[in-house]
CSV table of C-alpha atoms (C1' of nucleotides) in Angstrom, one decimal:
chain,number,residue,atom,x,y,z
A,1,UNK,CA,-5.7,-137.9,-36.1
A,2,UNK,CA,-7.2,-136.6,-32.5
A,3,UNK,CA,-5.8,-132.7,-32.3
A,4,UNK,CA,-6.4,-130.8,-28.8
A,5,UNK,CA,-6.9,-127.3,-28.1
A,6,UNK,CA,-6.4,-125.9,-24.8
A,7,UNK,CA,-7.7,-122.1,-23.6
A,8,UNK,CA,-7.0,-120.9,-20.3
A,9,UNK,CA,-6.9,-117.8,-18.6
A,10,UNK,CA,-3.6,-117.9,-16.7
A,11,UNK,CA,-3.7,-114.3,-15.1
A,12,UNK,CA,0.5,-114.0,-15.1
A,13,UNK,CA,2.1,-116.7,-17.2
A,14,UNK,CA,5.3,-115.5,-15.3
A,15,UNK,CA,4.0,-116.5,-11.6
A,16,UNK,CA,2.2,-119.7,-13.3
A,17,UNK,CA,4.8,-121.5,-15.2
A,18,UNK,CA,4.5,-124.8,-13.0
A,19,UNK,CA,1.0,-125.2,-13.7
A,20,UNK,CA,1.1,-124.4,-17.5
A,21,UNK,CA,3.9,-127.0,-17.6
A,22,UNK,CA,1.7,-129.3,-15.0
A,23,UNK,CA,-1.0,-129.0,-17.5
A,24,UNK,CA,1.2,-129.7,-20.8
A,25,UNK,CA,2.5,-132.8,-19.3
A,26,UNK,CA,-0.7,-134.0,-18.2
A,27,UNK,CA,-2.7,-133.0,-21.0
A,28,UNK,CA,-0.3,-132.7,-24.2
A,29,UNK,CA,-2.7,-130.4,-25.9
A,30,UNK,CA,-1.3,-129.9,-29.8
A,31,UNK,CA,-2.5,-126.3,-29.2
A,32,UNK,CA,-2.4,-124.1,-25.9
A,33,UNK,CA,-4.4,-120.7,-26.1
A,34,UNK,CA,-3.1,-118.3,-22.8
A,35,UNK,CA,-4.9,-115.0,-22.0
A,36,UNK,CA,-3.7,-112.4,-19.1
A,37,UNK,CA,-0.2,-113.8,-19.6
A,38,UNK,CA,0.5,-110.3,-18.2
A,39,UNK,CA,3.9,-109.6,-19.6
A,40,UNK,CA,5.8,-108.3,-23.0
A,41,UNK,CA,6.9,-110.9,-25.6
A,42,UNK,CA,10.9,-110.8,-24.3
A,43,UNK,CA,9.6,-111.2,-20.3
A,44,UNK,CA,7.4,-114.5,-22.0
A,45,UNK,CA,8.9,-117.7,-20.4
A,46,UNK,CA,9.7,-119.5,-23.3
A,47,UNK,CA,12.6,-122.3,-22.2
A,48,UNK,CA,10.5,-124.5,-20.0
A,49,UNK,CA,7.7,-125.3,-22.8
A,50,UNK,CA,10.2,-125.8,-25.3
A,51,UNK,CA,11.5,-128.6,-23.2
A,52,UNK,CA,8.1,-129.7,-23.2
A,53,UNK,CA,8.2,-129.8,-27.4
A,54,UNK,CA,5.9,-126.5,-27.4
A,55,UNK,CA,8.7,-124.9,-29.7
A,56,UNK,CA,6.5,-122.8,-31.4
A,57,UNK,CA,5.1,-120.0,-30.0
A,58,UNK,CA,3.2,-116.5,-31.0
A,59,UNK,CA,2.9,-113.9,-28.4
A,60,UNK,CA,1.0,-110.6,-28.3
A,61,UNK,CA,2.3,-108.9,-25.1
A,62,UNK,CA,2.2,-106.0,-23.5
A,63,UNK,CA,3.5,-104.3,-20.1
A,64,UNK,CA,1.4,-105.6,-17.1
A,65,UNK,CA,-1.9,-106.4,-18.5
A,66,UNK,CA,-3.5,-108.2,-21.2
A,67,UNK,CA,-1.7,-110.3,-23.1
A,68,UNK,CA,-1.9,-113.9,-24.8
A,69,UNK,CA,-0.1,-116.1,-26.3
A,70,UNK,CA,-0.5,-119.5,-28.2
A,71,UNK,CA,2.0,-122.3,-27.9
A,72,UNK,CA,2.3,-125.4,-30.4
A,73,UNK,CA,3.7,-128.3,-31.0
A,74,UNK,CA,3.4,-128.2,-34.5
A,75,UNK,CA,5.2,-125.1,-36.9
A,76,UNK,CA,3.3,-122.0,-37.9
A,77,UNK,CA,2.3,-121.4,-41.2
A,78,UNK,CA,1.2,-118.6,-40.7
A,79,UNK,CA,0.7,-116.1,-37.7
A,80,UNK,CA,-1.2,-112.9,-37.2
A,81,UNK,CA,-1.9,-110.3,-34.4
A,82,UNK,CA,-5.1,-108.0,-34.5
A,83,UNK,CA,-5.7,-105.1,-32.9
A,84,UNK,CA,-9.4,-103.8,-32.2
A,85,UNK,CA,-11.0,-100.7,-31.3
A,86,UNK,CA,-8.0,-98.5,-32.2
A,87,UNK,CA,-6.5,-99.0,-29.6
A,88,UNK,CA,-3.1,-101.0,-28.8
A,89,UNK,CA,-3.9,-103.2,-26.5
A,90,UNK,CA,-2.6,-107.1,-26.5
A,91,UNK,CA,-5.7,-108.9,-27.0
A,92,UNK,CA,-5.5,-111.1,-30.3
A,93,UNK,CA,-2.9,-113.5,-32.0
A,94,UNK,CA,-3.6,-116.1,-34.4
A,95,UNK,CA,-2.1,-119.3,-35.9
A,96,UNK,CA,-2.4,-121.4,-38.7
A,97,UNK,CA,-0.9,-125.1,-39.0
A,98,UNK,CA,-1.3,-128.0,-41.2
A,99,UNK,CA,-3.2,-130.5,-39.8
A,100,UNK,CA,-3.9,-134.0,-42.0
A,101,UNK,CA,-7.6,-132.3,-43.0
A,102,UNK,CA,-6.0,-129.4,-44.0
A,103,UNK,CA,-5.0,-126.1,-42.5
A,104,UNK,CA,-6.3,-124.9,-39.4
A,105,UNK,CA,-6.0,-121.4,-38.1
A,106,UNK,CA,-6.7,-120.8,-34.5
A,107,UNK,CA,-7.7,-117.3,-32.9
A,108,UNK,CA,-6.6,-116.4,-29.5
A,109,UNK,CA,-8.9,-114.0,-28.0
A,110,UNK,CA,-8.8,-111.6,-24.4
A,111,UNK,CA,-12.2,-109.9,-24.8
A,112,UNK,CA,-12.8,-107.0,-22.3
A,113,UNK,CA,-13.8,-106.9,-19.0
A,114,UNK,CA,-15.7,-104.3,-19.2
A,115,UNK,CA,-15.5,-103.2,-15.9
A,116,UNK,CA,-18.1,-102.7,-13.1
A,117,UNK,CA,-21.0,-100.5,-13.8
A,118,UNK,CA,-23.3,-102.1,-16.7
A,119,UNK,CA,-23.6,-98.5,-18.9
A,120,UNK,CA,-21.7,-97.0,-21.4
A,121,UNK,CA,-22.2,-93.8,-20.7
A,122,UNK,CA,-21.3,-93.8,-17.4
A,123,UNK,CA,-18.6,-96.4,-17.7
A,124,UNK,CA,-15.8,-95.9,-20.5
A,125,UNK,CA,-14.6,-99.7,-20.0
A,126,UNK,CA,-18.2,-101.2,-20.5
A,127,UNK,CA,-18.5,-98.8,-24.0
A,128,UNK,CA,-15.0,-100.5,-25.3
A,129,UNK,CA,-15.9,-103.9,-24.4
A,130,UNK,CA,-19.1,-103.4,-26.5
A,131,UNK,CA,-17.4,-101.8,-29.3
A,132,UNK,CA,-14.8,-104.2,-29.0
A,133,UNK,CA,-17.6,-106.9,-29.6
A,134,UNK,CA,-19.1,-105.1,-32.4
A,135,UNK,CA,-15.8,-105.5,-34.1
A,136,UNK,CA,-15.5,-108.9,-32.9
A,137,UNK,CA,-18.5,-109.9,-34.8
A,138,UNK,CA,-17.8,-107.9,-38.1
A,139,UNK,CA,-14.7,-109.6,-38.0
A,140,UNK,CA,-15.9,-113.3,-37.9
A,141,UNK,CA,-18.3,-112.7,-40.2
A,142,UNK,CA,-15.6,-111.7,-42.8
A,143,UNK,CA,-14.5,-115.4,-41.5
A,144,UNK,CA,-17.1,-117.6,-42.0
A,145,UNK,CA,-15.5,-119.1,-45.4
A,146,UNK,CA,-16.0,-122.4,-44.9
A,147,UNK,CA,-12.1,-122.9,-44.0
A,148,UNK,CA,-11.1,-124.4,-41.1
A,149,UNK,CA,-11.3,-121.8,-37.9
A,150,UNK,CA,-11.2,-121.8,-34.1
A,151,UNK,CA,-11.6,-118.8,-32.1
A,152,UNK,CA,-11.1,-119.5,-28.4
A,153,UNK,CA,-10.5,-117.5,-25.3
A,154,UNK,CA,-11.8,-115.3,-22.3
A,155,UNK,CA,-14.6,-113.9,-24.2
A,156,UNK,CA,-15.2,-112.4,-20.4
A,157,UNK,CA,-19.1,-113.3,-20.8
A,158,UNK,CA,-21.5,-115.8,-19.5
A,159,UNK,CA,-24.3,-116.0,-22.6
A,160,UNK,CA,-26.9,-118.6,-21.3
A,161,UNK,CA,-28.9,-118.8,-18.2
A,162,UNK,CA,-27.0,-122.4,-17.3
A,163,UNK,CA,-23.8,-120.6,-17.5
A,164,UNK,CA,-23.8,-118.9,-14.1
A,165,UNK,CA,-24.8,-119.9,-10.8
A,166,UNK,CA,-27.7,-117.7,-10.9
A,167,UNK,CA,-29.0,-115.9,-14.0
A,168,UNK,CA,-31.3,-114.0,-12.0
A,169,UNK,CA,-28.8,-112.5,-9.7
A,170,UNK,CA,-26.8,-111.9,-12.5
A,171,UNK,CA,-28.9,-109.8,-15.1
A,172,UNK,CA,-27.2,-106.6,-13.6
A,173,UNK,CA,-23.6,-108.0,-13.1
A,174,UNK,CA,-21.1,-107.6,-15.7
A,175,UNK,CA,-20.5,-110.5,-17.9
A,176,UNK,CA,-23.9,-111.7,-17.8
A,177,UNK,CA,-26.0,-108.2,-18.6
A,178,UNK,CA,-28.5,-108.8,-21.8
A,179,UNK,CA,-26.6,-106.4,-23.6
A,180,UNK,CA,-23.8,-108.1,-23.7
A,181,UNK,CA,-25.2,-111.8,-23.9
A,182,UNK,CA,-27.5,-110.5,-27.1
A,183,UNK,CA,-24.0,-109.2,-28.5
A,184,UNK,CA,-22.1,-112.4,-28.2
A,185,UNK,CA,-25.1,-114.4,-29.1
A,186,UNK,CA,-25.4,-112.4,-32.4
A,187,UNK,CA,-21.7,-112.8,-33.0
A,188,UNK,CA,-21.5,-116.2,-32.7
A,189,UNK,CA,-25.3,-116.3,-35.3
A,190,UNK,CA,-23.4,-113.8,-37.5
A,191,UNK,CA,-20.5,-115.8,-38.1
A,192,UNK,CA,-21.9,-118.9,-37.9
A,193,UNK,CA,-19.7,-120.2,-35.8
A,194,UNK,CA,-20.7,-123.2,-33.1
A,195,UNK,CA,-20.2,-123.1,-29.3
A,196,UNK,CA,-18.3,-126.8,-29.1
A,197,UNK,CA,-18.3,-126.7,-25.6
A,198,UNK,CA,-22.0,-126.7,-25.6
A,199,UNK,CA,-22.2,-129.5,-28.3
A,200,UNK,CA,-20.5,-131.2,-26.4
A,201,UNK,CA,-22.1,-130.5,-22.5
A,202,UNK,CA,-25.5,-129.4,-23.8
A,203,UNK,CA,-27.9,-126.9,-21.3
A,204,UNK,CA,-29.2,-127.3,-18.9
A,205,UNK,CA,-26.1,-129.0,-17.3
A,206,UNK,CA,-24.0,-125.9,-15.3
A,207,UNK,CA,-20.8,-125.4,-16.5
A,208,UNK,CA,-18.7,-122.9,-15.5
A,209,UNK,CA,-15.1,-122.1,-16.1
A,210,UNK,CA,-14.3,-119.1,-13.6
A,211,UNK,CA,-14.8,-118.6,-9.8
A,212,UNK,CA,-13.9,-115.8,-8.0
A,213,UNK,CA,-10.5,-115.6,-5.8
A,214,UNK,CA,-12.8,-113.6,-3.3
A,215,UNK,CA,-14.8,-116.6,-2.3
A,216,UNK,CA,-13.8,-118.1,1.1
A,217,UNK,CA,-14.4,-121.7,-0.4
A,218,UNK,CA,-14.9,-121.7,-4.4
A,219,UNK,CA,-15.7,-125.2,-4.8
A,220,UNK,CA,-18.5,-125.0,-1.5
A,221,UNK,CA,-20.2,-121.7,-2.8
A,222,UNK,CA,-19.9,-122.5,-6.4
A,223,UNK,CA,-20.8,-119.5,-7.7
A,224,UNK,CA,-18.9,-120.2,-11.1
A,225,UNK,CA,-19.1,-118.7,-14.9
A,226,UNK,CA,-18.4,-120.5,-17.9
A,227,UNK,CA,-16.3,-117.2,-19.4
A,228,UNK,CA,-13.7,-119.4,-21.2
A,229,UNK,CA,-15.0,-120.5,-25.0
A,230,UNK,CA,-14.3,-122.6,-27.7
A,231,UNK,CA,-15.8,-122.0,-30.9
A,232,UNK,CA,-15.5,-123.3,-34.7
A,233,UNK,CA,-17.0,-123.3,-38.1
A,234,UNK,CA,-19.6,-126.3,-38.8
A,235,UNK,CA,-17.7,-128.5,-40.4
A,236,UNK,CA,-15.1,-128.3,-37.9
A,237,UNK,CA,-17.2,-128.9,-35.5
A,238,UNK,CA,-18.7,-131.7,-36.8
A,239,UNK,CA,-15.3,-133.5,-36.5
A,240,UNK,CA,-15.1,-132.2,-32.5
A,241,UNK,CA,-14.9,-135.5,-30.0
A,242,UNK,CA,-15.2,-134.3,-27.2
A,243,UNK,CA,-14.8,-131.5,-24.2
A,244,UNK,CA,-13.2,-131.1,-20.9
A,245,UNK,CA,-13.6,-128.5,-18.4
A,246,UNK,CA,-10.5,-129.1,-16.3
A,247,UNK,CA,-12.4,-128.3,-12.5
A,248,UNK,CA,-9.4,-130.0,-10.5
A,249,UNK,CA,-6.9,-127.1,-11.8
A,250,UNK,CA,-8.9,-124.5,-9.8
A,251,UNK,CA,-7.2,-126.2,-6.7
A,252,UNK,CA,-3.4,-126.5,-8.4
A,253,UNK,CA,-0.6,-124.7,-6.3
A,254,UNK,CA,-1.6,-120.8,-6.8
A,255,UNK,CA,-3.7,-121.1,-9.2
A,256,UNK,CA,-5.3,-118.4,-12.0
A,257,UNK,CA,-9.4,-117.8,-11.1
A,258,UNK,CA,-9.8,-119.6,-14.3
A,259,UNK,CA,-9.4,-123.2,-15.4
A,260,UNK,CA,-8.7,-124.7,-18.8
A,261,UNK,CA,-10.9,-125.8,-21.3
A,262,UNK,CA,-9.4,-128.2,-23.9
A,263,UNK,CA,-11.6,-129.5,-27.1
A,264,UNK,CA,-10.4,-132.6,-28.8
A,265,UNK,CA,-10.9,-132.7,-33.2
A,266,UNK,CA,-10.4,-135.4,-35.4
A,267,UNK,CA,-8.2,-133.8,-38.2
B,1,DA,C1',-24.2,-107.7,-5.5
B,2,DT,C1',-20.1,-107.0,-3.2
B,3,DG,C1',-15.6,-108.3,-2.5
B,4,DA,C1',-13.2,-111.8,2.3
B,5,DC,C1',-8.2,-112.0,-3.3
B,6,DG,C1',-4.5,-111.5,-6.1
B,7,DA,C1',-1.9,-109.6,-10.0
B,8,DT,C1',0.9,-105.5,-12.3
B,9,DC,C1',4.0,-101.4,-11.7
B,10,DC,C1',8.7,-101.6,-8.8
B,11,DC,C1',8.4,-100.9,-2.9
B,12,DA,C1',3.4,-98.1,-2.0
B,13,DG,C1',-0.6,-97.9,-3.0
B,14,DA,C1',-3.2,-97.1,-7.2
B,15,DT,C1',-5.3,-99.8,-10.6
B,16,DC,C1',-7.2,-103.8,-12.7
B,17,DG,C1',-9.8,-108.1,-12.9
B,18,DA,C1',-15.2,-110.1,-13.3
DNA sequence: ATGACGATCCCAGATCGA
């Protein structure tokens, strides 16, 4: 059966409730991954995607910032929320359901900014986000059991060359720095986990899944990130179809400075 | 590289995003 996963980055799930429910009748994504939702659980708005059969929901929210949620149209077995880095921070929820090859549990990520200067000592939000991904990739490693796992989200870095408008402009911003690329690139080694949308829309094509809102014309200047990601274990990933980077939302009615990314399975 | 933007808190501007 063809099973879709959605992640996207809605930067206030509160302000962008026609375009979640634009996207949910367009694309009918079996799973929908949110990050920044930007609200607590009882704020989350839950009526409008029930209507849409997206009855089943897990949120990890906070007040204001962070925040994600996943919405399903199939039940939970099972649903977790992690905190990393001691701190409390909304940043992680999972779900399992049954899907005809088995169960599937899908992890929700909001990865760290990290803020603007590229140092940890001089910049306590850059030493959290790479403490945050030291955690990240102890914990997939405990993961990679050979059951079936996703692990999407706004991992809030860039990790090739061909994922940013210009790698060589980039080296020194945030997102794109070596430190951090050589991080997620060991998580992903470390749990042996494969980047499907790069399976699927190989380098050195661009893709990118995040402009800037500061940009007078996004789509002209094009000076994009592919921040959003969809991983799995091998054999998961060996029963991915396809990939689409949905470009056209970025232009949607007050849209979020990211767009969805939605992987299609046969399970 | 920065930021021409845009969100949160609840009404004013500080703070965050990347």
């Amino acid at each position: 059966m063809p099973f879709s996963i959605a992640t996207w980055n809605i930067n206030s799930v509160r302000l962008r409730e026609p375009i979640v429910t634009r996207l949910l009748k367009a694309e009918k994504p079996d799973i929908l991954c949110l990050q920044e939702i930007k609200c607590r659980e009882d704020q989350f708005p839950l009526k409008g995607f029930a209507k849409l059969g997206y009855t089943h929901v897990a949120i990890h929210g906070q007040t204001g910032y962070h925040g994600v949620a996943t919405l399903s149209r199939h039940p939970f077995a099972a649903t977790e929320r992690q905190g990393f880095c001691g701190k409390d921070d909304a940043r992680h929820v999972a779900v399992t359901v049954d899907t005809k090859a088995g169960p599937l549990t899908i992890d929700n990520f909001y990865i760290p900014s990290g803020g603007d200067i590229p140092d940890p000592s001089e910049n306590d939000k850059f030493a959290h986000k790479l403490s945050f991904l030291e955690e990240f990739t102890a914990w997939g490693a405990e993961r990679a059991n050979g059951a079936g796992r996703v692990a999407v989200g706004d991992f809030n870095i860039a990790p090739h060359p061909d994922d940013v408008w210009s790698h060589k402009q980039l080296l020194k911003v945030v997102s794109h720095t070596p430190v951090e690329t050589d991080a997620l690139n060991r998580a992903q080694e470390v749990g042996s986990w494969r980047d499907v949308v790069r399976d699927h829309l190989p380098v050195p094509e661009k893709v990118f899944t995040w402009w800037s809102y500061r940009a007078r014309d996004w789509s002209a200047s094009n000076r994009g990130r592919r921040l959003d990601h969809i991983w799995s274990d091998p054999a998961t990933a060996g029963r991915s179809t396809g990939v689409r980077v949905l470009r056209d939302a970025r232009d949607w009615p007050k849209p979020s400075d990211h767009v969805p990314v939605i992987a299609t399975f046969d399970l």
